[in-house]
mmCIF file of C-alpha atoms in Angstrom:
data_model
loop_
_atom_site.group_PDB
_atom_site.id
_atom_site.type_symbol
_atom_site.label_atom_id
_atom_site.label_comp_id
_atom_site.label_asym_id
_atom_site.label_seq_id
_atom_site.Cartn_x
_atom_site.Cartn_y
_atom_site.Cartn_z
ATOM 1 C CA UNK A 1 0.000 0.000 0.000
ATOM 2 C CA UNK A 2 1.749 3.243 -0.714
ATOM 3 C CA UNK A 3 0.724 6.306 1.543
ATOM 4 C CA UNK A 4 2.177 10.174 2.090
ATOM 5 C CA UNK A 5 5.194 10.250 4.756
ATOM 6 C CA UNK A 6 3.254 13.054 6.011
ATOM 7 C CA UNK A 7 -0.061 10.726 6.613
ATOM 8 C CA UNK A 8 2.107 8.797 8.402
ATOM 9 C CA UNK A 9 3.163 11.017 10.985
ATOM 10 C CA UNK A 10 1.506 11.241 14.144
ATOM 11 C CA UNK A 11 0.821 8.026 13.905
ATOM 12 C CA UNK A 12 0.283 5.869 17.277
ATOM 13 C CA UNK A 13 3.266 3.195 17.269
ATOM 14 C CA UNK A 14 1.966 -0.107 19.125
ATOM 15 C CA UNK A 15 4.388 -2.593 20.603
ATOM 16 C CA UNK A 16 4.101 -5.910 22.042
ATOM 17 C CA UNK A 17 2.798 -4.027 25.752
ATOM 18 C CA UNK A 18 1.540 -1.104 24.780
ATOM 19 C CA UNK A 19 1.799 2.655 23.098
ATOM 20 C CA UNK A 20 5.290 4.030 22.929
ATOM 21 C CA UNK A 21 4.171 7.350 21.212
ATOM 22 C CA UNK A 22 4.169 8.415 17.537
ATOM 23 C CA UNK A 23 5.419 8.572 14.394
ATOM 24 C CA UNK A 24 8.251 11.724 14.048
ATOM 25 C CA UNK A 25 9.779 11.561 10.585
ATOM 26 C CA UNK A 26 11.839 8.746 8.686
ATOM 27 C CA UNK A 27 15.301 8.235 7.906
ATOM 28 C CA UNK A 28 16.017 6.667 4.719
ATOM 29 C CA UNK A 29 19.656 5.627 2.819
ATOM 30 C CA UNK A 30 20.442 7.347 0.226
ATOM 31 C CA UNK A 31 21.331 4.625 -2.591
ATOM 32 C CA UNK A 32 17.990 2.993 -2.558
ATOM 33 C CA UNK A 33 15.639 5.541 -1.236
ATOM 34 C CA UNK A 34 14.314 2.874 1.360
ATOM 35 C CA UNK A 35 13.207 3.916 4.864
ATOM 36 C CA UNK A 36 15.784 2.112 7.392
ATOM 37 C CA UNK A 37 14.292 3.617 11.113
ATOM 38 C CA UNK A 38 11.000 5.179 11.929
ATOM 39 C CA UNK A 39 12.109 7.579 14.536
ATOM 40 C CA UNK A 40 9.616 8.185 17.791
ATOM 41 C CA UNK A 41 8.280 11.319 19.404
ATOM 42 C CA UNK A 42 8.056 9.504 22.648
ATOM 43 C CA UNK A 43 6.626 11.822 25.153
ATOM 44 C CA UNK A 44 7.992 12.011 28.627
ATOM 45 C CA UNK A 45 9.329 8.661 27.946
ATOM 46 C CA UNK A 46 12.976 7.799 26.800
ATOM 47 C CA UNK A 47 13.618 11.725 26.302
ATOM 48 C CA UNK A 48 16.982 11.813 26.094
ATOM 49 C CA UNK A 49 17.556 9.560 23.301
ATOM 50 C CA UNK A 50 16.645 9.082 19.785
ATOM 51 C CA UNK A 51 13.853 5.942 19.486
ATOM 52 C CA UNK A 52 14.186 4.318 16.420
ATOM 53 C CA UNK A 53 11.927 1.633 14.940
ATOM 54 C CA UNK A 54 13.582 -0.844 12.114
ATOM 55 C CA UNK A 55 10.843 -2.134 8.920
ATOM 56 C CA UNK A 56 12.308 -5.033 10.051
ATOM 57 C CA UNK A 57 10.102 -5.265 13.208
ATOM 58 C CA UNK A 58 6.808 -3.722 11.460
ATOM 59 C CA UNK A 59 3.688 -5.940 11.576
ATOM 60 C CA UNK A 60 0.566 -3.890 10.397
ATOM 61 C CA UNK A 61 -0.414 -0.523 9.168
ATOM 62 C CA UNK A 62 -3.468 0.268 10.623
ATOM 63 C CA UNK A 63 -5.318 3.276 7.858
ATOM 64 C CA UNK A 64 -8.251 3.215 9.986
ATOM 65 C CA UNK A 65 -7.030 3.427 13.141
ATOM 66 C CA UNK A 66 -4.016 5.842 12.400
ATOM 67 C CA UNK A 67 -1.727 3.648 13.948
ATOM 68 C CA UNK A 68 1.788 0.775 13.108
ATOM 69 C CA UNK A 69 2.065 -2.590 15.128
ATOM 70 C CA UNK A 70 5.519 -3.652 15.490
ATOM 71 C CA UNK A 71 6.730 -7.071 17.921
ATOM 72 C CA UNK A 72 8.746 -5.597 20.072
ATOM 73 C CA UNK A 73 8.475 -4.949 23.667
ATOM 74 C CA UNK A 74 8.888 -1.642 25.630
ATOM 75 C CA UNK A 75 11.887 -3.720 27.421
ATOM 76 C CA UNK A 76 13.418 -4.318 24.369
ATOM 77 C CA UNK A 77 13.259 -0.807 23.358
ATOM 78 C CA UNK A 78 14.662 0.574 26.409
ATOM 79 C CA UNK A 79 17.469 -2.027 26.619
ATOM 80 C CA UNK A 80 18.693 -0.978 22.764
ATOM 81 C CA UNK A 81 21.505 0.484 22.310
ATOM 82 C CA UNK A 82 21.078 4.235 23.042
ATOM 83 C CA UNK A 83 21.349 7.725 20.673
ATOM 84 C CA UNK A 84 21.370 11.241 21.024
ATOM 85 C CA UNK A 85 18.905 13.200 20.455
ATOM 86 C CA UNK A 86 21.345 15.418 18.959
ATOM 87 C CA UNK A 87 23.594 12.631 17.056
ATOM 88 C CA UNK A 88 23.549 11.349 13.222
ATOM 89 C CA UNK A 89 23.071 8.079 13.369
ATOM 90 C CA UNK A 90 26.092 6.575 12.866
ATOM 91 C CA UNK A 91 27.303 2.853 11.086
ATOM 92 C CA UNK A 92 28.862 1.702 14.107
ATOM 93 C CA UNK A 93 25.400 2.597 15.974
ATOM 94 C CA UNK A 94 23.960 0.797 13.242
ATOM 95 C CA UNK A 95 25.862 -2.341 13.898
ATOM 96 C CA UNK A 96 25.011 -2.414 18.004
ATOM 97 C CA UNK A 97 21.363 -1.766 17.263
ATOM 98 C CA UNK A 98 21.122 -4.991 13.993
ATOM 99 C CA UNK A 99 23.160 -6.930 16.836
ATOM 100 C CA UNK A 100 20.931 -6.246 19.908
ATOM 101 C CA UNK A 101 17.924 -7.408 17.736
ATOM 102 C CA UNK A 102 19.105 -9.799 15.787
ATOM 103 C CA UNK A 103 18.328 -8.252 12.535
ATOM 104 C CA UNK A 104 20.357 -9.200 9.082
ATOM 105 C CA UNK A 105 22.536 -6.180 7.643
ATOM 106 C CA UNK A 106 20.137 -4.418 4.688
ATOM 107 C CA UNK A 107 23.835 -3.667 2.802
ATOM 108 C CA UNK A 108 24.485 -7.336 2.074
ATOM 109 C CA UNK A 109 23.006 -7.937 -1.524
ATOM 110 C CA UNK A 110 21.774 -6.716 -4.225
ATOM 111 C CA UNK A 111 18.678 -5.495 -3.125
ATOM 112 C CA UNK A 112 17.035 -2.675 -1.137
ATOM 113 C CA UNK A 113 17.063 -5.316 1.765
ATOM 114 C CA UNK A 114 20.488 -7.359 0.841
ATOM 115 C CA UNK A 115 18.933 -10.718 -0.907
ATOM 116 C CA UNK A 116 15.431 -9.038 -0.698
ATOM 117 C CA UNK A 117 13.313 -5.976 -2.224
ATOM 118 C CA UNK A 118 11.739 -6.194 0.919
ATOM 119 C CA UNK A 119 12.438 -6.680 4.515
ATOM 120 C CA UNK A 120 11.865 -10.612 4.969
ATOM 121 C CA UNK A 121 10.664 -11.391 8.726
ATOM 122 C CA UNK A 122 11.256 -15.212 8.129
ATOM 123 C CA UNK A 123 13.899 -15.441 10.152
ATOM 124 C CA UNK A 124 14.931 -19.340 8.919
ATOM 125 C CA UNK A 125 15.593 -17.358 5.647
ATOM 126 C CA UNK A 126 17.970 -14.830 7.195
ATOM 127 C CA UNK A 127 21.205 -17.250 6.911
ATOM 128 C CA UNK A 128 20.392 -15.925 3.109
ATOM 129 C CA UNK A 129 21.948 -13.010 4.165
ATOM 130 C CA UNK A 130 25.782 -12.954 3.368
ATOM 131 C CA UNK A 131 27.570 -12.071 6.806
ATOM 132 C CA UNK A 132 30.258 -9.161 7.433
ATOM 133 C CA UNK A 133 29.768 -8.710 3.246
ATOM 134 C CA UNK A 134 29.523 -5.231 2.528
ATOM 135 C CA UNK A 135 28.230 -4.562 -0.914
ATOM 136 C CA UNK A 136 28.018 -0.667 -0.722
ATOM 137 C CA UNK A 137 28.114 2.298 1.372
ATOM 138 C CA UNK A 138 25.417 4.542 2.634
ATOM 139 C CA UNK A 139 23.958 7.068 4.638
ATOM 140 C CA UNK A 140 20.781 8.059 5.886
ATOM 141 C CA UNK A 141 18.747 11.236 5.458
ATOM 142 C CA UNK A 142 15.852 12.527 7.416
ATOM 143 C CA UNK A 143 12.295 13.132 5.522
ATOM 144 C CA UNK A 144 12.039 16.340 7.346
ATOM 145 C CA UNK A 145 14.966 17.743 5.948
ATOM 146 C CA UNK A 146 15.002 16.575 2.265
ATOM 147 C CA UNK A 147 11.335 17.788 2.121
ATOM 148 C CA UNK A 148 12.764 21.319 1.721
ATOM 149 C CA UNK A 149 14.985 20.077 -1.455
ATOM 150 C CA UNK A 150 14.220 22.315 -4.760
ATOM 151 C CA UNK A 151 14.105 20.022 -8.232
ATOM 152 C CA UNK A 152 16.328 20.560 -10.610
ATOM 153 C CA UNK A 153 15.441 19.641 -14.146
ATOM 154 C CA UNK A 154 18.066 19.553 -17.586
ATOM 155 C CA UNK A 155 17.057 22.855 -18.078
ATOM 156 C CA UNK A 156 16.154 24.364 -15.301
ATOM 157 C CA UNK A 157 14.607 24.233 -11.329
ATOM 158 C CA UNK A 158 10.951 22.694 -11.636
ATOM 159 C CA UNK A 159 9.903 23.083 -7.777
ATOM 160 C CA UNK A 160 10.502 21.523 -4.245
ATOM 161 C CA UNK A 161 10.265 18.364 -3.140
ATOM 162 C CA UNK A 162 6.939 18.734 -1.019
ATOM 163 C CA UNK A 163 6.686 15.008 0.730
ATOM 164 C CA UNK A 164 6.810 10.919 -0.269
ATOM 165 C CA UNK A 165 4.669 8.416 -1.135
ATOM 166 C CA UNK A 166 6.082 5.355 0.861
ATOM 167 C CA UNK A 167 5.164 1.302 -0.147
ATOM 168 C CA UNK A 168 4.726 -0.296 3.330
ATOM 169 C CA UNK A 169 5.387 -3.352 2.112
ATOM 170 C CA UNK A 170 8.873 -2.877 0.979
ATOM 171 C CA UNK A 171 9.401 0.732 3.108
ATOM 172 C CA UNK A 172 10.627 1.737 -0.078
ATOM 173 C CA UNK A 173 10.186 5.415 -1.109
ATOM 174 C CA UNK A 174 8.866 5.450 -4.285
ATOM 175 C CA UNK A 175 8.038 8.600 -5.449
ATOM 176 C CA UNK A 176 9.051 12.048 -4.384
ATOM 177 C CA UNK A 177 5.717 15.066 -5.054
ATOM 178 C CA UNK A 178 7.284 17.985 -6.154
ATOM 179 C CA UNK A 179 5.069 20.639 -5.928
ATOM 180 C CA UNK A 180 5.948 23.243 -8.611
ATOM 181 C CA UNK A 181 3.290 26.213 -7.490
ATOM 182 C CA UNK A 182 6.701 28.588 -9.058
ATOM 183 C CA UNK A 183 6.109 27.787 -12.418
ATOM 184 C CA UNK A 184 2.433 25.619 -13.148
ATOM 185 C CA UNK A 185 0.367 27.194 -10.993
ATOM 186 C CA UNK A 186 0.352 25.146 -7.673
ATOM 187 C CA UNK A 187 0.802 21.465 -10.122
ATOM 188 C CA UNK A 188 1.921 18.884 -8.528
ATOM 189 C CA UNK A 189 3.748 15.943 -10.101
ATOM 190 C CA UNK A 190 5.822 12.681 -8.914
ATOM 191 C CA UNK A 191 9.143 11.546 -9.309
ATOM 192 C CA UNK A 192 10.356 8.378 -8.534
ATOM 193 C CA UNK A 193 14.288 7.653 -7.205
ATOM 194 C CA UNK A 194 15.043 5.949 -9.892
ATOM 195 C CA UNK A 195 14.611 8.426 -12.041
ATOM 196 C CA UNK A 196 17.307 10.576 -10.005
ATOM 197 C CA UNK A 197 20.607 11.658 -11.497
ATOM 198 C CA UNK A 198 22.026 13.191 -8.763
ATOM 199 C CA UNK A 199 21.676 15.243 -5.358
ATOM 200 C CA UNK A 200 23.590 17.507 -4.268
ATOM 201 C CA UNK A 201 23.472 17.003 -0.569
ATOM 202 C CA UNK A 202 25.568 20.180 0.428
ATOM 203 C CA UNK A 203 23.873 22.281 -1.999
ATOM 204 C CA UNK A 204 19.861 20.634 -1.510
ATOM 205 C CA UNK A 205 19.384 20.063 -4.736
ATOM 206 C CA UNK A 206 17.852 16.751 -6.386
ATOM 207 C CA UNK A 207 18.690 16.520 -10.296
ATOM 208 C CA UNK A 208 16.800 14.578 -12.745
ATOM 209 C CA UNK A 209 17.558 14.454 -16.307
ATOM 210 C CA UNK A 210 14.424 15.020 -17.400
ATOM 211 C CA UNK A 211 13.036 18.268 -19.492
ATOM 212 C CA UNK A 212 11.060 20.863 -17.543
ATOM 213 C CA UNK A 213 8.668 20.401 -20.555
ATOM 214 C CA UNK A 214 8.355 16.538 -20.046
ATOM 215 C CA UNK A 215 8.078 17.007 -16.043
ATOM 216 C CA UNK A 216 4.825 19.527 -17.256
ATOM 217 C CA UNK A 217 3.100 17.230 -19.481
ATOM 218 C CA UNK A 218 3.382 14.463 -16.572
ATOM 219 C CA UNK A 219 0.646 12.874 -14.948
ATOM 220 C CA UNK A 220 -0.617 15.347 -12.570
ATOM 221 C CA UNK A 221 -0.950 14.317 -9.122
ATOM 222 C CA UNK A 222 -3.590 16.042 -6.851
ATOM 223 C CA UNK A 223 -4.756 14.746 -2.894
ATOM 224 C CA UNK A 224 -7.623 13.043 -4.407
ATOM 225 C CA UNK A 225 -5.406 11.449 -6.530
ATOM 226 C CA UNK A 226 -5.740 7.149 -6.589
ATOM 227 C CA UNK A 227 -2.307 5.808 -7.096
ATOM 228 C CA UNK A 228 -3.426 2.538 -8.540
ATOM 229 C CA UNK A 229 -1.282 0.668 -10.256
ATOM 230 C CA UNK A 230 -3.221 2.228 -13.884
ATOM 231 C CA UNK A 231 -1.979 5.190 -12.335
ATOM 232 C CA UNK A 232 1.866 4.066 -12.181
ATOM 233 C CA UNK A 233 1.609 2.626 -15.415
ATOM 234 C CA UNK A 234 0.635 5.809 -16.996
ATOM 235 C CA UNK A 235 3.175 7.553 -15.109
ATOM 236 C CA UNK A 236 6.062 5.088 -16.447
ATOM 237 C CA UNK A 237 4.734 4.929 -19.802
ATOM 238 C CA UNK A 238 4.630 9.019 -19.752
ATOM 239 C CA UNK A 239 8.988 8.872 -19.251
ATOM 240 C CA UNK A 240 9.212 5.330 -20.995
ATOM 241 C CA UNK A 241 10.500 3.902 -18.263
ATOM 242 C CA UNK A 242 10.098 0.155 -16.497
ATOM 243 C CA UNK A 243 7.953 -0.105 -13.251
ATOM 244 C CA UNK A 244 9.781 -1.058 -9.741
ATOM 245 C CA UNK A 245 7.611 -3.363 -10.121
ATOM 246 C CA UNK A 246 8.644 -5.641 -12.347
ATOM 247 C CA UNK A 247 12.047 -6.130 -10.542
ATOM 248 C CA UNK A 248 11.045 -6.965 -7.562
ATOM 249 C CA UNK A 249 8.565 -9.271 -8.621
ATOM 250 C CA UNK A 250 11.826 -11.069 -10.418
ATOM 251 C CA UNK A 251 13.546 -11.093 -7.057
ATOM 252 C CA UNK A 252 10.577 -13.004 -5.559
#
């Protein structure tokens, strides 16, 4: 099912024992465009530190009742290894936290979730995970902050990145909504990661190599907007381009 990042915040996150607070933002790497951590506003509880939620633990999305399951315990939470509020997080954090659950390393394949498009919670099948192989390097950006990114097209800025539409099956991002009120009067369109050149980081900037003209004529997206898979089709077929979906449906 693929719903806003924004939707998704606020909310409730249910563990084994009980609410542990809400959803905050997301932090995603930025090779894949997958979401890695669902980060916790928490309350009074566990100020001091960062609370951070792996896919890997995720049992339902609940639409209806604004709220994510996840099979974990508040112990388990409280006894993970600990972050700053105020600190990136880090590889070597990264490494502590996989190990204290028990999770497989996402970097080990060729997929978004090392053997996997998806993060498999079969745990008999994680010995398909190659150990202490690292196939490539990452790092992880907040939501929040790439949500004020502008768009840069082969000939010119098209917009800002306004939020994501998120598949929470796979917790893969899979389209960004630029919103290009600048230039098409308040239009807004999607791009998916793949279809990403670049990003300059430093400078905020996300560059596609795609005509501002092309980006125009695109399916326009709109909050009443269905994405069914017609939808995606049309949108792929608009920038001749193969659906995620196809992929991933290999890999299964």
């Amino acid at each position: 099912m693929l719903s806003k990042a924004k939707t998704l915040e606020g909310y409730k996150l249910e563990s084994l024992d009980g609410e542990i607070g809400k959803v905050k933002e997301f932090y995603f790497d930025d090779r894949h465009w997958t979401i890695r951590y669902l980060v916790a506003e928490t309350g009074t509880w566990l100020t001091d530190r960062q609370v951070l939620i792996s896919p890997y633990a995720l049992a339902a999305v609940n639409k209806e009742g604004k709220s994510i399951a996840f099979d974990l315990t508040k112990k388990q939470i409280e006894n993970s290894p600990s972050l700053d509020t105020d600190k990136p997080v880090s590889q070597q954090f990264e490494l502590n936290y996989y190990g204290h659950y028990g999770y497989p390393m996402y970097w080990g394949g060729p997929y978004s979730w090392g053997p996997y498009p998806y993060p498999m919670r079969d745990r008999e099948r994680w010995n398909d995970f190659p150990h202490g192989e690292k196939k490539w390097d990452h790092h992880l950006r907040s939501t929040h902050e790439v949500a004020t990114y502008h768009i840069q097209a082969c000939d010119g800025e098209i917009g800002h990145v306004d939020d994501f539409i998120i598949d929470d099956a796979t917790w893969a991002i899979r389209y960004l909504i630029v919103n290009t009120s600048n230039w098409w009067a308040g239009k807004k369109v999607l791009i998916s990661p793949q279809w990403i050149e670049k990003v300059s980081w430093r400078g905020r900037i996300v560059v596609v190599n795609l005509s501002r003209e092309t980006i125009k004529q695109s399916p326009e997206y709109t909050e009443m907007s269905l994405l069914t898979r017609d939808y995606e089709i049309g949108l792929h077929g608009h920038y001749n381009r193969k659906g995620y979906w196809v992929d991933e449906l290999v890999a299964k």
